[in-house]
Amino acid sequence: MTALRSDAATFAEDVLTGFAAANRQYVRRVDGGVVRATAMKDGQVSLVVGGGSGHYPAFAGLVGPGLASGSACGNIFASPSASQIRRIARATHRGGGVLLSYGNYAGDVLHFGLAQEQLRSEGIDVRTVVVTDDIASGSPEEITKRRGIAGDLTVFKVAGAAAEAGLSLDEVEELAQRANARTRSLGVAFAGCTLPGADEPLFTVPEGVMSIGLGIHGEPGISEAPLPTADELAETLVTRLLADKPDDAGTRLSIILNGLGTVKYEELFVLFGKVHGLLEREGLTVVEPECGELVTSLDMSGLSLTLFWLDDELERWWAAPANTPAYRKGAITADLDTDDVANLDEDELFADEGQWQHATAPEAARLLSLVSAMLTDAEHDLGRLDAIAGDGDHGIGMARGAEGAAAAAESSRDAGHGVGRLLREAGAAWAEKAGGTSGALWGAAITAVGRVLQDAESLTPQSVTAAVDAGLEAMVSLGKAQLGDKTMLDALIPFAETLRNGVDAGKNLGDAWTAAATRAEGAAAETATLRPQVGRARPLAEKSVGHPDAGAVSLAMVANTLGNAWTSQSRKENALS
């Protein structure tokens, strides 16, 4: 449990503020994360890493010469938003292009992917290498679906050292890809972790048992086994990882034995000795090993073992110097960067809106406020539902996203903006505040709704239906999920179809919306029978069966909240007329 905090809602932000203050010789604070405080050469490749907070030393602790140029830092266990990533990339770009690298989680893939598209549209050459080292989360045939855990470090270190040496973006990208392809990890947990402010851990492990194949976001393991001795655990980890080694592995490798939060260093050293002995007996040579906390998961009691299979080039960059707040190797010097960080505020142009759009804006702000209040009340229940086969952050992500959207809508309304601009600003705020998969999807959908309403000639059942369809299209395009994958689309698609059919049949908007919300609620309940095909719940598909998808449930709740609010408002207006 996280005992020292000021406000659980601002915990991640407070961590980043204190971290930057404590490490001023290494990093500078930028809205959305940190960048290195030391100067980079003109033309140098920028390596931007990142992900959710709660994993220190990853990711902010790995920023400095010989490693990352900057880190985009999301909320606890939630992806940073595309706008945060974009600001970090802009602040570190020196003309050599940008390499984005992060663990393979749906929210990170969405937000970093959006940032890449936006940066490319500005003329910046951007590449991506996604880390997929966790052997428990996918078979060798599905290696691209595997999660990134402590193997992040091998990819970041190789890419950062190559960039520091002046290699081109093509070369840095290829080395990062090769490092990822030759990295394998497996983790175990003895107890779950607890989010700041929460009373219970995200998952529990029975006494005398360990969970095998856990993620680093509070996800429970894939299977369980009796609590082993250090010798038995070393045998389990080494045997499974060696069975999954690359075809061209060779005989030289590095080890990362990583503590996930509360396992003591003395315990790690005991296990490291057992692992090292087993590998030597296999005729393998261990080079430049690491043992300690490198990618944690708040206060999780657990550890992971990573095997990094080296070739001559990878070994050179793995052994190269680095100097960051949390990872130092060899000797490396760099002057402090005295340039001011550029103003990275985003400017977005909006078309002129008509009278009806300005008249509708206050109602849109009111509805978003009601949605925010509802999701704040439902935060705990949605989190517990998500924790069954995920990381338990859906409730907090939805609550914070809606809160950010409501605040942005209120500011936009007070500034006299129309409903189109208001919703587009609310969508950007939702994505930024929520982070994660749902944050990106909800942000994109609300933004798409705003674009349609901004261009509409009037507010009609047809224009609302078109706006909902645009929101659906944005979610499908960005998330790549399909009906039946056990996501929020399993509620949104039936909702949109029912709404469209009702409007086409001549129903008024209130009646059509109410019917659609009822259908979404039923469709969300029906997801209990489905197996997840995408996202963090996919490796834990069996645990998910029998429970509805948290994203589908929350979408239906939002639809019902909006429908009830419209119905209540209509009754009041009729009573006064």
Coordinates of C-alpha atoms in Angstrom, one line a residue:
M1 CA 0.0 0.0 0.0
T2 CA 1.2 3.5 -0.9
A3 CA 1.2 5.2 2.5
L4 CA 2.9 8.6 1.7
R5 CA 0.8 10.7 -0.5
S6 CA -0.9 14.1 -0.6
D7 CA -3.9 13.4 -2.8
A8 CA -4.4 10.1 -4.6
A9 CA -5.9 11.9 -7.6
T10 CA -2.7 13.8 -8.1
F11 CA -0.2 11.2 -7.0
A12 CA 1.4 10.6 -10.4
E13 CA 1.8 14.4 -11.0
D14 CA 3.2 14.9 -7.5
V15 CA 5.7 12.1 -8.1
L16 CA 6.9 13.7 -11.3
T17 CA 7.3 17.1 -9.7
G18 CA 9.3 15.7 -6.8
F19 CA 11.4 13.5 -9.1
A20 CA 12.3 16.4 -11.4
A21 CA 13.2 18.6 -8.4
A22 CA 15.5 15.9 -7.0
N23 CA 17.2 15.3 -10.3
R24 CA 17.7 18.7 -11.8
Q25 CA 21.2 17.8 -13.0
Y26 CA 19.6 15.0 -15.1
V27 CA 16.2 16.1 -16.2
R28 CA 14.0 19.1 -17.0
R29 CA 10.2 19.1 -16.5
V30 CA 8.0 19.5 -19.6
D31 CA 4.2 19.3 -19.6
G32 CA 3.7 15.6 -20.0
G33 CA 6.9 14.2 -18.7
V34 CA 10.7 15.0 -18.5
V35 CA 13.5 15.6 -21.0
R36 CA 17.2 15.3 -20.4
A37 CA 18.9 18.4 -18.9
T38 CA 22.1 17.8 -20.8
A39 CA 22.7 19.0 -24.3
M40 CA 22.1 16.9 -27.3
K41 CA 24.1 17.2 -30.6
D42 CA 22.5 18.8 -33.6
G43 CA 21.3 16.0 -35.9
Q44 CA 21.2 13.4 -33.0
V45 CA 18.4 10.9 -33.0
S46 CA 15.9 11.5 -30.1
L47 CA 14.8 8.4 -28.2
V48 CA 11.4 9.1 -26.5
V49 CA 10.2 6.4 -24.2
G50 CA 7.3 6.3 -21.8
G51 CA 4.2 4.7 -20.4
G52 CA 2.2 4.8 -17.2
S53 CA 3.6 6.0 -13.9
G54 CA 4.1 3.5 -11.0
H55 CA 7.1 1.6 -12.6
Y56 CA 10.1 3.6 -11.4
P57 CA 12.9 3.5 -12.5
A58 CA 11.0 3.2 -15.7
F59 CA 10.4 5.4 -17.4
A60 CA 11.5 8.9 -16.2
G61 CA 14.5 7.4 -14.3
L62 CA 16.0 6.3 -17.6
V63 CA 16.4 9.7 -19.2
G64 CA 19.9 11.0 -19.7
P65 CA 23.0 10.6 -21.9
G66 CA 23.4 7.1 -23.3
L67 CA 19.8 6.3 -22.8
A68 CA 16.5 8.1 -23.4
S69 CA 16.2 11.7 -24.6
G70 CA 12.8 12.1 -22.9
S71 CA 10.0 10.3 -21.2
A72 CA 6.3 10.8 -21.6
C73 CA 4.7 10.0 -18.2
G74 CA 1.0 9.0 -17.9
N75 CA -1.1 8.5 -14.9
I76 CA -0.6 5.4 -12.7
F77 CA -0.6 2.4 -15.0
A78 CA -2.1 4.5 -17.8
S79 CA -0.6 5.6 -21.1
P80 CA 0.5 9.2 -21.6
S81 CA -1.8 11.0 -24.1
A82 CA -0.8 11.7 -27.6
S83 CA -0.4 15.4 -26.9
Q84 CA 2.0 14.7 -24.0
I85 CA 4.1 12.4 -26.2
R86 CA 4.1 14.9 -28.9
R87 CA 5.3 17.7 -26.6
I88 CA 8.2 15.5 -25.3
A89 CA 9.2 14.6 -28.8
R90 CA 9.2 18.2 -30.0
A91 CA 11.2 19.3 -27.0
T92 CA 13.9 16.7 -27.7
H93 CA 14.0 16.7 -31.5
R94 CA 17.4 17.9 -32.8
G95 CA 16.9 17.2 -36.5
G96 CA 17.9 13.6 -36.6
G97 CA 14.4 12.2 -36.2
V98 CA 12.6 10.5 -33.3
L99 CA 12.4 6.9 -32.2
L100 CA 9.4 6.1 -30.0
S101 CA 9.7 3.0 -27.9
Y102 CA 7.4 1.6 -25.3
G103 CA 5.8 -1.7 -24.0
N104 CA 3.1 -3.4 -26.1
Y105 CA -0.1 -2.3 -24.3
A106 CA -3.2 -1.2 -26.2
G107 CA -3.3 2.3 -24.6
D108 CA 0.3 3.0 -25.3
V109 CA 0.0 1.7 -28.9
L110 CA -3.0 4.0 -29.5
H111 CA -1.5 7.2 -28.0
F112 CA 2.0 6.8 -29.3
G113 CA 0.6 5.9 -32.7
L114 CA -1.5 9.1 -32.8
A115 CA 1.5 11.1 -31.7
Q116 CA 3.6 9.6 -34.5
E117 CA 1.0 10.5 -37.1
Q118 CA 0.8 14.1 -35.8
L119 CA 4.6 14.5 -35.7
R120 CA 5.0 13.1 -39.2
S121 CA 2.4 15.6 -40.4
E122 CA 4.7 18.3 -39.1
G123 CA 7.6 17.0 -41.1
I124 CA 9.4 15.1 -38.3
D125 CA 10.7 11.6 -39.2
V126 CA 9.3 9.4 -36.5
R127 CA 9.7 5.6 -36.1
T128 CA 8.4 3.2 -33.5
V129 CA 9.7 0.0 -31.9
V130 CA 7.3 -1.7 -29.6
V131 CA 8.7 -4.0 -26.9
T132 CA 7.3 -7.5 -26.8
D133 CA 9.5 -9.5 -24.4
D134 CA 6.9 -11.2 -22.1
I135 CA 6.7 -14.9 -23.1
A136 CA 3.7 -15.5 -20.9
S137 CA 1.4 -13.2 -22.9
G138 CA 1.7 -14.9 -26.3
S139 CA 3.0 -18.0 -28.0
P140 CA 6.1 -17.8 -30.2
E141 CA 3.7 -17.8 -33.2
E142 CA 2.0 -14.7 -31.7
I143 CA 5.2 -12.8 -30.6
T144 CA 3.9 -9.5 -31.9
K145 CA 1.0 -9.7 -29.4
R146 CA 3.3 -10.1 -26.4
R147 CA 3.5 -7.5 -23.7
G148 CA 6.5 -5.4 -22.8
I149 CA 7.8 -5.8 -19.3
A150 CA 11.4 -5.5 -18.0
G151 CA 12.8 -6.2 -21.4
D152 CA 12.0 -2.5 -22.2
L153 CA 15.5 -1.8 -20.7
T154 CA 17.4 -3.8 -23.3
V155 CA 15.7 -2.0 -26.2
F156 CA 16.0 1.5 -24.6
K157 CA 19.6 1.0 -23.7
V158 CA 20.8 -0.2 -27.1
A159 CA 18.8 2.4 -29.0
G160 CA 19.9 5.2 -26.6
A161 CA 23.6 4.3 -26.8
A162 CA 23.5 4.1 -30.6
A163 CA 21.7 7.5 -30.8
E164 CA 24.3 9.1 -28.4
A165 CA 27.1 7.8 -30.7
G166 CA 25.6 9.6 -33.6
L167 CA 24.1 6.7 -35.6
S168 CA 21.3 7.5 -38.1
L169 CA 17.6 7.0 -37.4
D170 CA 17.6 3.9 -39.7
E171 CA 20.5 2.4 -37.8
V172 CA 19.0 3.1 -34.3
E173 CA 15.7 1.7 -35.4
E174 CA 17.2 -1.5 -36.7
L175 CA 19.3 -2.0 -33.6
A176 CA 16.2 -1.5 -31.3
Q177 CA 14.2 -4.0 -33.4
R178 CA 17.1 -6.5 -33.2
A179 CA 17.3 -6.0 -29.4
N180 CA 13.6 -6.6 -29.0
A181 CA 13.7 -9.7 -31.1
R182 CA 16.5 -11.2 -28.9
T183 CA 14.9 -10.4 -25.5
R184 CA 12.7 -12.8 -23.5
S185 CA 11.2 -12.2 -20.0
L186 CA 9.0 -14.0 -17.5
G187 CA 7.6 -12.7 -14.2
V188 CA 6.1 -14.1 -11.1
A189 CA 4.2 -12.5 -8.2
F190 CA 3.7 -13.4 -4.5
A191 CA 1.2 -10.6 -3.8
G192 CA -0.6 -7.9 -5.8
C193 CA -0.1 -4.2 -5.8
T194 CA -2.4 -1.5 -4.5
L195 CA -3.2 1.8 -6.3
P196 CA -2.6 5.0 -4.3
G197 CA -5.8 5.7 -2.3
A198 CA -7.2 2.2 -2.7
D199 CA -8.0 -0.1 0.2
E200 CA -7.4 -3.4 -1.6
P201 CA -4.8 -4.7 -4.0
L202 CA -5.7 -5.2 -7.7
F203 CA -5.3 -8.9 -7.3
T204 CA -4.4 -11.4 -4.5
V205 CA -2.3 -14.5 -4.5
P206 CA -3.3 -17.3 -2.1
E207 CA -0.9 -18.0 0.8
G208 CA 1.7 -20.5 -0.2
V209 CA 1.3 -19.9 -3.9
M210 CA 2.9 -17.8 -6.6
S211 CA 1.3 -16.3 -9.7
I212 CA 3.2 -17.0 -13.0
G213 CA 3.2 -14.7 -16.0
L214 CA 2.0 -11.4 -14.4
G215 CA 2.0 -8.1 -16.1
I216 CA 3.5 -4.8 -14.7
H217 CA 0.1 -3.0 -14.5
G218 CA -1.4 -5.0 -11.7
E219 CA -2.6 -7.8 -13.9
P220 CA -2.7 -11.2 -12.2
G221 CA -0.7 -14.0 -13.6
I222 CA -1.6 -16.6 -16.2
S223 CA -1.3 -19.5 -13.9
E224 CA -0.5 -20.4 -10.3
A225 CA 2.0 -22.8 -8.7
P226 CA 3.1 -23.7 -5.1
L227 CA 5.5 -21.2 -3.6
P228 CA 9.0 -22.5 -4.6
T229 CA 12.4 -22.3 -3.1
A230 CA 14.9 -20.1 -4.8
D231 CA 16.4 -23.1 -6.5
E232 CA 13.0 -24.2 -7.8
L233 CA 12.1 -20.8 -9.0
A234 CA 15.4 -20.4 -10.9
E235 CA 14.8 -23.7 -12.6
T236 CA 11.2 -22.7 -13.6
L237 CA 12.3 -19.3 -15.0
V238 CA 15.4 -20.5 -16.8
T239 CA 13.8 -23.6 -18.3
R240 CA 10.8 -21.7 -19.7
L241 CA 12.9 -18.8 -21.1
L242 CA 15.5 -21.1 -22.7
A243 CA 12.7 -23.0 -24.4
D244 CA 11.6 -19.8 -26.0
K245 CA 15.1 -18.5 -27.1
P246 CA 15.6 -17.0 -30.6
D247 CA 16.7 -19.4 -33.3
D248 CA 20.0 -17.5 -33.7
A249 CA 20.6 -17.0 -30.0
G250 CA 24.3 -17.9 -29.7
T251 CA 26.0 -18.5 -26.4
R252 CA 26.5 -14.9 -25.0
L253 CA 23.6 -13.3 -23.2
S254 CA 22.9 -10.7 -20.5
I255 CA 20.5 -11.2 -17.5
I256 CA 18.1 -8.7 -15.9
L257 CA 16.7 -10.0 -12.6
N258 CA 14.2 -7.3 -11.8
G259 CA 12.4 -6.7 -8.6
L260 CA 8.8 -5.5 -9.0
G261 CA 8.5 -3.5 -5.8
T262 CA 8.9 -5.2 -2.4
V263 CA 11.2 -8.1 -3.0
K264 CA 14.4 -7.3 -1.1
Y265 CA 17.7 -7.0 -2.9
E266 CA 19.1 -9.8 -0.7
E267 CA 16.4 -12.2 -2.0
L268 CA 17.2 -11.1 -5.6
F269 CA 20.9 -11.8 -5.1
V270 CA 20.1 -15.3 -3.8
L271 CA 18.0 -16.0 -6.9
F272 CA 20.5 -14.4 -9.2
G273 CA 23.2 -16.8 -8.0
K274 CA 21.0 -19.8 -8.8
V275 CA 20.0 -18.4 -12.2
H276 CA 23.6 -17.6 -13.1
G277 CA 24.7 -21.1 -12.1
L278 CA 22.1 -22.8 -14.3
L279 CA 23.0 -20.7 -17.3
E280 CA 26.7 -21.5 -16.9
R281 CA 25.9 -25.2 -16.7
E282 CA 24.2 -24.8 -20.1
G283 CA 27.5 -23.5 -21.5
L284 CA 26.3 -19.9 -21.7
T285 CA 28.4 -16.8 -21.0
V286 CA 26.7 -14.1 -19.0
V287 CA 27.8 -10.5 -20.0
E288 CA 27.0 -7.2 -18.2
P289 CA 24.1 -8.5 -16.0
E290 CA 21.7 -6.4 -14.0
C291 CA 20.1 -7.3 -10.7
G292 CA 17.8 -4.9 -8.9
E293 CA 14.6 -2.8 -9.4
L294 CA 14.5 -1.6 -13.0
V295 CA 10.8 -1.8 -14.0
T296 CA 8.5 -2.0 -10.9
S297 CA 4.8 -2.2 -10.3
L298 CA 4.2 0.0 -7.3
D299 CA 4.3 -2.3 -4.2
M300 CA 3.9 -5.6 -6.0
S301 CA 5.7 -8.5 -4.4
G302 CA 7.3 -10.2 -7.4
L303 CA 10.1 -10.3 -9.8
S304 CA 10.9 -11.0 -13.5
L305 CA 13.8 -12.6 -15.3
T306 CA 15.0 -11.3 -18.7
L307 CA 17.4 -13.0 -21.0
F308 CA 19.0 -10.8 -23.6
W309 CA 20.7 -12.8 -26.3
L310 CA 23.7 -10.8 -27.6
D311 CA 25.5 -10.4 -30.9
D312 CA 28.7 -8.4 -31.3
E313 CA 26.9 -5.1 -32.1
L314 CA 24.2 -5.5 -29.4
E315 CA 26.9 -6.3 -26.8
R316 CA 28.8 -3.1 -27.7
W317 CA 25.7 -0.9 -27.2
W318 CA 24.5 -2.8 -24.1
A319 CA 27.9 -2.2 -22.5
A320 CA 28.2 1.5 -23.5
P321 CA 28.2 4.2 -20.9
A322 CA 24.9 5.8 -19.6
N323 CA 24.2 8.4 -17.0
T324 CA 20.6 8.8 -15.8
P325 CA 18.9 9.3 -12.4
A326 CA 18.4 5.5 -12.0
Y327 CA 20.8 3.8 -14.4
R328 CA 24.5 4.5 -14.6
K329 CA 27.1 2.6 -16.4
G330 CA 30.7 3.6 -17.3
A331 CA 31.8 7.2 -17.6
I332 CA 30.0 9.7 -19.8
T333 CA 30.0 13.4 -19.8
A334 CA 27.6 16.0 -21.3
D335 CA 27.1 19.7 -20.8
L336 CA 23.9 21.1 -19.4
D337 CA 21.4 22.3 -22.0
T338 CA 21.0 26.1 -21.4
D339 CA 18.4 26.6 -24.1
D340 CA 14.8 27.3 -23.0
V341 CA 12.3 24.5 -23.7
A342 CA 10.2 25.7 -26.6
N343 CA 6.6 26.8 -26.1
L344 CA 4.8 23.6 -27.0
D345 CA 1.2 24.7 -26.5
E346 CA -1.0 23.3 -29.2
D347 CA -3.0 25.6 -31.5
E348 CA -6.1 24.2 -33.2
L349 CA -8.2 26.2 -35.6
F350 CA -11.9 25.9 -35.6
A351 CA -14.4 27.0 -38.3
D352 CA -17.0 29.6 -37.5
E353 CA -20.0 28.2 -35.9
G354 CA -23.6 29.3 -36.2
Q355 CA -26.1 30.5 -33.7
W356 CA -27.6 27.1 -32.9
Q357 CA -24.1 25.7 -32.1
H358 CA -23.5 28.5 -29.6
A359 CA -26.9 28.0 -28.1
T360 CA -26.3 24.3 -27.7
A361 CA -22.9 24.6 -26.0
P362 CA -24.3 25.1 -22.4
E363 CA -26.4 22.0 -22.7
A364 CA -23.4 20.0 -23.9
A365 CA -21.4 21.2 -20.9
R366 CA -24.2 20.3 -18.5
L367 CA -24.4 16.8 -20.0
L368 CA -20.6 16.2 -19.7
S369 CA -20.8 17.4 -16.1
L370 CA -23.5 14.8 -15.3
V371 CA -21.4 12.1 -17.0
S372 CA -18.4 13.1 -14.9
A373 CA -20.4 12.9 -11.7
M374 CA -21.8 9.5 -12.6
L375 CA -18.4 8.0 -13.6
T376 CA -16.9 9.4 -10.4
D377 CA -19.5 7.5 -8.4
A378 CA -18.9 4.4 -10.4
E379 CA -15.1 4.5 -10.3
H380 CA -14.7 1.8 -7.7
D381 CA -17.1 -0.7 -9.3
L382 CA -15.7 -0.2 -12.8
G383 CA -12.1 -0.7 -11.4
R384 CA -13.0 -3.9 -9.7
L385 CA -14.7 -5.2 -12.8
D386 CA -11.6 -4.3 -14.9
A387 CA -9.3 -5.9 -12.3
I388 CA -10.7 -9.4 -13.0
A389 CA -8.7 -9.8 -16.2
G390 CA -7.1 -6.4 -16.6
D391 CA -5.1 -3.9 -14.5
G392 CA -8.1 -2.3 -12.6
D393 CA -7.5 1.2 -13.9
H394 CA -10.7 1.6 -16.1
G395 CA -12.7 3.2 -13.3
I396 CA -10.1 5.8 -12.4
G397 CA -9.3 6.4 -16.1
M398 CA -13.0 7.0 -17.0
A399 CA -13.5 9.2 -14.0
R400 CA -10.5 11.4 -14.6
G401 CA -11.1 11.6 -18.4
A402 CA -14.7 12.7 -17.8
E403 CA -13.7 15.1 -15.2
G404 CA -11.1 16.7 -17.5
A405 CA -13.7 16.8 -20.4
A406 CA -16.3 18.5 -18.1
A407 CA -13.8 21.1 -17.0
A408 CA -12.6 21.8 -20.6
A409 CA -16.3 22.0 -21.7
E410 CA -17.0 24.5 -18.9
S411 CA -14.1 26.7 -19.9
S412 CA -15.1 26.5 -23.6
R413 CA -18.7 27.4 -22.7
D414 CA -17.5 30.4 -20.6
A415 CA -15.4 31.5 -23.5
G416 CA -18.4 31.6 -25.8
H417 CA -17.5 28.7 -28.0
G418 CA -20.0 26.7 -30.0
V419 CA -20.8 23.0 -29.3
G420 CA -18.4 21.7 -32.0
R421 CA -15.4 23.4 -30.6
L422 CA -16.5 22.6 -27.1
L423 CA -16.7 18.9 -27.8
R424 CA -13.4 18.9 -29.6
E425 CA -11.7 20.5 -26.7
A426 CA -13.5 18.2 -24.3
G427 CA -12.3 15.2 -26.3
A428 CA -8.7 16.3 -26.2
A429 CA -9.0 16.8 -22.4
W430 CA -10.5 13.4 -21.9
A431 CA -7.7 11.7 -23.8
E432 CA -5.0 13.7 -21.9
K433 CA -6.4 13.2 -18.4
A434 CA -7.5 9.6 -18.7
G435 CA -4.6 8.1 -20.7
G436 CA -4.8 4.4 -21.4
T437 CA -6.8 2.7 -24.1
S438 CA -10.2 4.0 -23.1
G439 CA -8.8 7.5 -22.8
A440 CA -7.6 7.5 -26.4
L441 CA -10.8 5.9 -27.8
W442 CA -13.2 8.2 -25.9
G443 CA -11.1 11.3 -26.7
A444 CA -11.1 10.4 -30.4
A445 CA -14.8 9.6 -30.4
I446 CA -15.8 12.9 -28.7
T447 CA -13.5 14.8 -31.0
A448 CA -15.1 13.2 -34.0
V449 CA -18.6 14.0 -32.7
G450 CA -17.5 17.6 -32.3
R451 CA -16.3 17.8 -35.9
V452 CA -19.6 16.6 -37.3
L453 CA -21.6 19.0 -35.1
Q454 CA -19.3 21.9 -36.0
D455 CA -20.1 21.4 -39.7
A456 CA -23.8 20.6 -39.2
E457 CA -26.4 23.2 -40.3
S458 CA -28.7 22.4 -37.4
L459 CA -29.2 20.1 -34.5
T460 CA -31.5 17.3 -35.7
P461 CA -32.0 13.6 -35.0
Q462 CA -30.1 13.0 -38.3
S463 CA -27.1 15.2 -37.4
V464 CA -26.9 13.6 -33.9
T465 CA -27.0 10.1 -35.6
A466 CA -24.3 11.2 -38.0
A467 CA -22.2 12.4 -35.1
V468 CA -22.6 9.1 -33.2
D469 CA -21.6 7.2 -36.3
A470 CA -18.5 9.4 -36.7
G471 CA -17.6 8.6 -33.1
L472 CA -18.0 4.9 -33.7
E473 CA -15.9 5.1 -36.8
A474 CA -13.1 6.9 -34.9
M475 CA -13.1 4.2 -32.3
V476 CA -13.0 1.4 -34.8
S477 CA -10.3 3.1 -36.9
L478 CA -8.1 3.8 -33.9
G479 CA -8.6 0.7 -31.8
K480 CA -8.8 -1.9 -34.6
A481 CA -11.2 -4.0 -32.6
Q482 CA -14.3 -5.7 -34.0
L483 CA -17.7 -6.8 -32.8
G484 CA -17.2 -9.8 -30.6
D485 CA -13.7 -8.9 -29.4
K486 CA -15.1 -8.1 -25.9
T487 CA -14.5 -4.3 -25.9
M488 CA -16.6 -1.2 -25.6
L489 CA -17.5 -1.6 -29.3
D490 CA -19.7 -4.5 -28.3
A491 CA -22.0 -2.0 -26.7
L492 CA -21.4 1.0 -29.0
I493 CA -22.1 -0.8 -32.3
P494 CA -25.6 -2.0 -31.2
F495 CA -26.2 1.4 -29.7
A496 CA -25.4 3.2 -32.9
E497 CA -27.4 0.8 -35.0
T498 CA -30.4 1.0 -32.8
L499 CA -30.3 4.8 -32.7
R500 CA -29.9 5.0 -36.5
N501 CA -32.8 2.6 -37.0
G502 CA -35.0 4.5 -34.6
V503 CA -34.4 7.8 -36.3
D504 CA -34.9 6.4 -39.7
A505 CA -38.2 5.0 -38.5
G506 CA -39.4 8.5 -37.6
K507 CA -38.9 8.3 -33.8
N508 CA -38.0 11.5 -32.0
L509 CA -34.4 11.8 -30.7
G510 CA -35.3 11.1 -27.1
D511 CA -37.2 7.9 -27.8
A512 CA -34.6 6.7 -30.3
W513 CA -31.8 7.4 -27.8
T514 CA -33.6 5.7 -24.9
A515 CA -34.1 2.5 -27.0
A516 CA -30.5 2.6 -28.1
A517 CA -29.2 3.0 -24.5
T518 CA -31.3 0.1 -23.4
R519 CA -29.9 -2.0 -26.2
A520 CA -26.3 -1.0 -25.3
E521 CA -27.0 -2.0 -21.7
G522 CA -28.1 -5.4 -22.8
A523 CA -25.2 -5.8 -25.2
A524 CA -22.7 -4.9 -22.4
A525 CA -24.2 -7.6 -20.2
E526 CA -23.9 -10.1 -23.0
T527 CA -20.1 -9.6 -23.2
A528 CA -19.8 -11.8 -20.2
T529 CA -20.0 -14.8 -22.5
L530 CA -17.2 -13.5 -24.7
R531 CA -13.4 -14.1 -24.6
P532 CA -11.3 -11.0 -25.1
Q533 CA -9.4 -10.9 -28.3
V534 CA -7.4 -7.7 -27.8
G535 CA -6.0 -5.6 -25.0
R536 CA -4.6 -6.5 -21.6
A537 CA -7.4 -9.0 -20.8
R538 CA -6.5 -11.2 -23.8
P539 CA -3.8 -13.2 -21.9
L540 CA -6.3 -13.8 -19.1
A541 CA -9.2 -14.8 -21.3
E542 CA -10.4 -17.6 -19.1
K543 CA -10.7 -15.3 -16.1
S544 CA -12.7 -12.8 -18.1
V545 CA -15.3 -15.3 -19.2
G546 CA -18.4 -14.9 -17.0
H547 CA -17.8 -11.2 -16.4
P548 CA -18.9 -8.3 -18.7
D549 CA -16.3 -6.1 -20.3
A550 CA -15.7 -2.9 -18.2
G551 CA -15.5 -0.7 -21.2
A552 CA -18.8 -1.9 -22.6
V553 CA -20.4 -1.5 -19.2
S554 CA -19.2 2.1 -18.8
L555 CA -20.2 3.0 -22.3
A556 CA -23.8 1.8 -21.7
M557 CA -23.8 3.8 -18.4
V558 CA -22.8 7.0 -20.3
A559 CA -25.5 6.4 -22.9
N560 CA -28.1 5.9 -20.2
T561 CA -27.0 8.9 -18.2
L562 CA -27.3 11.1 -21.3
G563 CA -30.7 9.6 -22.2
N564 CA -32.0 10.1 -18.7
A565 CA -30.8 13.7 -18.6
W566 CA -32.5 14.6 -21.9
T567 CA -35.7 12.9 -20.7
S568 CA -35.7 14.8 -17.4
Q569 CA -35.0 18.1 -19.2
S570 CA -37.8 17.5 -21.7
R571 CA -40.3 16.9 -18.9
K572 CA -39.3 20.1 -17.1
E573 CA -39.7 22.1 -20.3
N574 CA -43.1 20.5 -21.1
A575 CA -44.3 21.2 -17.5
L576 CA -43.4 24.9 -18.0
S577 CA -45.0 25.3 -21.4

